[in-house]
mmCIF file of C-alpha atoms in Angstrom:
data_model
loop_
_atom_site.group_PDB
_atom_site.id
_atom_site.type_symbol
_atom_site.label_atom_id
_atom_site.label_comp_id
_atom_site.label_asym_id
_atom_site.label_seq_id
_atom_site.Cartn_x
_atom_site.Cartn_y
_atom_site.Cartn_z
ATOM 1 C CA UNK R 1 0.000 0.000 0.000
ATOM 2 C CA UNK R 2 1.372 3.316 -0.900
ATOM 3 C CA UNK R 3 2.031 6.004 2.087
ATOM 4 C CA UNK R 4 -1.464 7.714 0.617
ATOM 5 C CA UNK R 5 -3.228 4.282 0.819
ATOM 6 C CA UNK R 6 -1.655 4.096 4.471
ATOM 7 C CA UNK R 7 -2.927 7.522 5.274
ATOM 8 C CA UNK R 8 -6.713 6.601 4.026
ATOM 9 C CA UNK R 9 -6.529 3.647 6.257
ATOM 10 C CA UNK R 10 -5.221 5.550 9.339
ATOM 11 C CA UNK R 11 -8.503 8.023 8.571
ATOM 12 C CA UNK R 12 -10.755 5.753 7.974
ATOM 13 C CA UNK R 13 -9.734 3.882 10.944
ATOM 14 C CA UNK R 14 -9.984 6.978 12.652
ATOM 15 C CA UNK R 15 -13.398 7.631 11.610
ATOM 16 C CA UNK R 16 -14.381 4.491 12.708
ATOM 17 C CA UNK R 17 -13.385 4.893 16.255
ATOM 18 C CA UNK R 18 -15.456 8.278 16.138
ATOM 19 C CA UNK R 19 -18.555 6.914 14.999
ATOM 20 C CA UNK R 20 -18.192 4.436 16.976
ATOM 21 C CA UNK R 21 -17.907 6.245 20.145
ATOM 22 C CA UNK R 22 -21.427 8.595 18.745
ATOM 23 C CA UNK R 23 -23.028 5.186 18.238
ATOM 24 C CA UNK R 24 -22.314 4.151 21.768
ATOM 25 C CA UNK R 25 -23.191 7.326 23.295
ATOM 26 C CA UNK R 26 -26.324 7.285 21.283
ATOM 27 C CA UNK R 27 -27.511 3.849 19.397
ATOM 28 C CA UNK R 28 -30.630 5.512 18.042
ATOM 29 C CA UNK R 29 -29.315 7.997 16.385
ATOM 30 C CA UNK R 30 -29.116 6.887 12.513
ATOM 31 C CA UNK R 31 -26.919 9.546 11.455
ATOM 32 C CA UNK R 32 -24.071 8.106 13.850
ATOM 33 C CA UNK R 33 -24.973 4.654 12.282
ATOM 34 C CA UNK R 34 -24.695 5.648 8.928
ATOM 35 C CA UNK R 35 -21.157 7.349 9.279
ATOM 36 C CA UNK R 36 -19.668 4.255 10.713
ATOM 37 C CA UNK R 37 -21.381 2.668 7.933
ATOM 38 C CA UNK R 38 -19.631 4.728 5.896
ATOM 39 C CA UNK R 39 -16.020 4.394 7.392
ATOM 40 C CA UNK R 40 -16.116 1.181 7.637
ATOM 41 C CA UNK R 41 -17.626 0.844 3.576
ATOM 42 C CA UNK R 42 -14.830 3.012 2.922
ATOM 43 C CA UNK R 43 -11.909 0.564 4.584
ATOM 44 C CA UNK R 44 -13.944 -2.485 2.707
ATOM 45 C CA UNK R 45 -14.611 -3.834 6.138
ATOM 46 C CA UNK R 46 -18.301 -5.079 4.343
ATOM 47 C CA UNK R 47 -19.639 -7.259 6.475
ATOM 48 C CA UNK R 48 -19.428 -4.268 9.342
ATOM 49 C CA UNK R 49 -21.115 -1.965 7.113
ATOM 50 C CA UNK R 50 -23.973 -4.269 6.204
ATOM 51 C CA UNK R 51 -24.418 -3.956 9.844
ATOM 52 C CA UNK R 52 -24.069 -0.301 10.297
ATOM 53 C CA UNK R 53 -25.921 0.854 7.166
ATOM 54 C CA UNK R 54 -29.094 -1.432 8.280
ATOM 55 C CA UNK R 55 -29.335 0.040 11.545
ATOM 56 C CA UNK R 56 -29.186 3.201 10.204
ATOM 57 C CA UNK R 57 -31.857 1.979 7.888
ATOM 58 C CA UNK R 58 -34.099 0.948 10.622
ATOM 59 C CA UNK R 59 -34.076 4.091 12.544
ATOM 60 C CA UNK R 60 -36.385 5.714 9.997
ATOM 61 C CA UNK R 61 -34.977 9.239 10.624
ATOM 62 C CA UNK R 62 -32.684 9.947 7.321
ATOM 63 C CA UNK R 63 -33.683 11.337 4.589
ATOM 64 C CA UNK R 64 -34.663 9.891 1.068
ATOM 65 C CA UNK R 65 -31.868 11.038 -1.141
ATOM 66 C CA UNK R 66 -30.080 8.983 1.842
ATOM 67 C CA UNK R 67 -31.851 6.488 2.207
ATOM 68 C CA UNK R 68 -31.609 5.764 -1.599
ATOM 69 C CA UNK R 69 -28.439 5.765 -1.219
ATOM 70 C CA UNK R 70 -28.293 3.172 1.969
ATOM 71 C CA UNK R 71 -30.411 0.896 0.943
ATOM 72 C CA UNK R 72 -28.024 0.859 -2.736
ATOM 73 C CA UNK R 73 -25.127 0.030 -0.513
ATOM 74 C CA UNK R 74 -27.233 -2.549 1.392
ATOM 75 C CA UNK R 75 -27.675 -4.052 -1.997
ATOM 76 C CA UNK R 76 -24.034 -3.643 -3.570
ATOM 77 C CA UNK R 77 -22.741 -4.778 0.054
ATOM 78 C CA UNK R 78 -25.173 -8.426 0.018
ATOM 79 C CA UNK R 79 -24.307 -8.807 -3.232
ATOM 80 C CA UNK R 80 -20.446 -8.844 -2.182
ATOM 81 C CA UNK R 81 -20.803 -11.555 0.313
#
């Protein structure tokens, strides 16, 4: 992995530990959800961010542009595994 890769990892890593902490401090909250859905999406850790972006999913509270979006992942991610 180049140094750039390296650095993408260390921030997506990062990222994760953030949203992580949010999602902790407040499960319900789908926006926490879906940035650790993100993160982890981003760090092709897919299994976790089946997880993540179907809990975000389930909260109901996003809107549709982003919930399109999710529930594309959702798809792209099953499809993966």
């Amino acid at each position: 992995i180049s140094s750039q890769g390296n650095r993408l990892l260390s921030y997506y890593a990062q990222a994760q530990q953030d949203y992580q902490r949010l999602v902790n401090a407040e499960p319900l909250k789908a926006k926490w959800w879906l940035g650790l859905g993100i993160a982890q999406d981003s760090a092709g850790e897919n299994k976790q961010a089946l997880i993540s972006y179907q809990k975000a999913d389930d909260e109901q509270q996003l809107s549709p542009q982003v919930i399109t979006f999710v529930r594309q992942r959702l798809k792209e991610l099953v499809g993966i595994e």
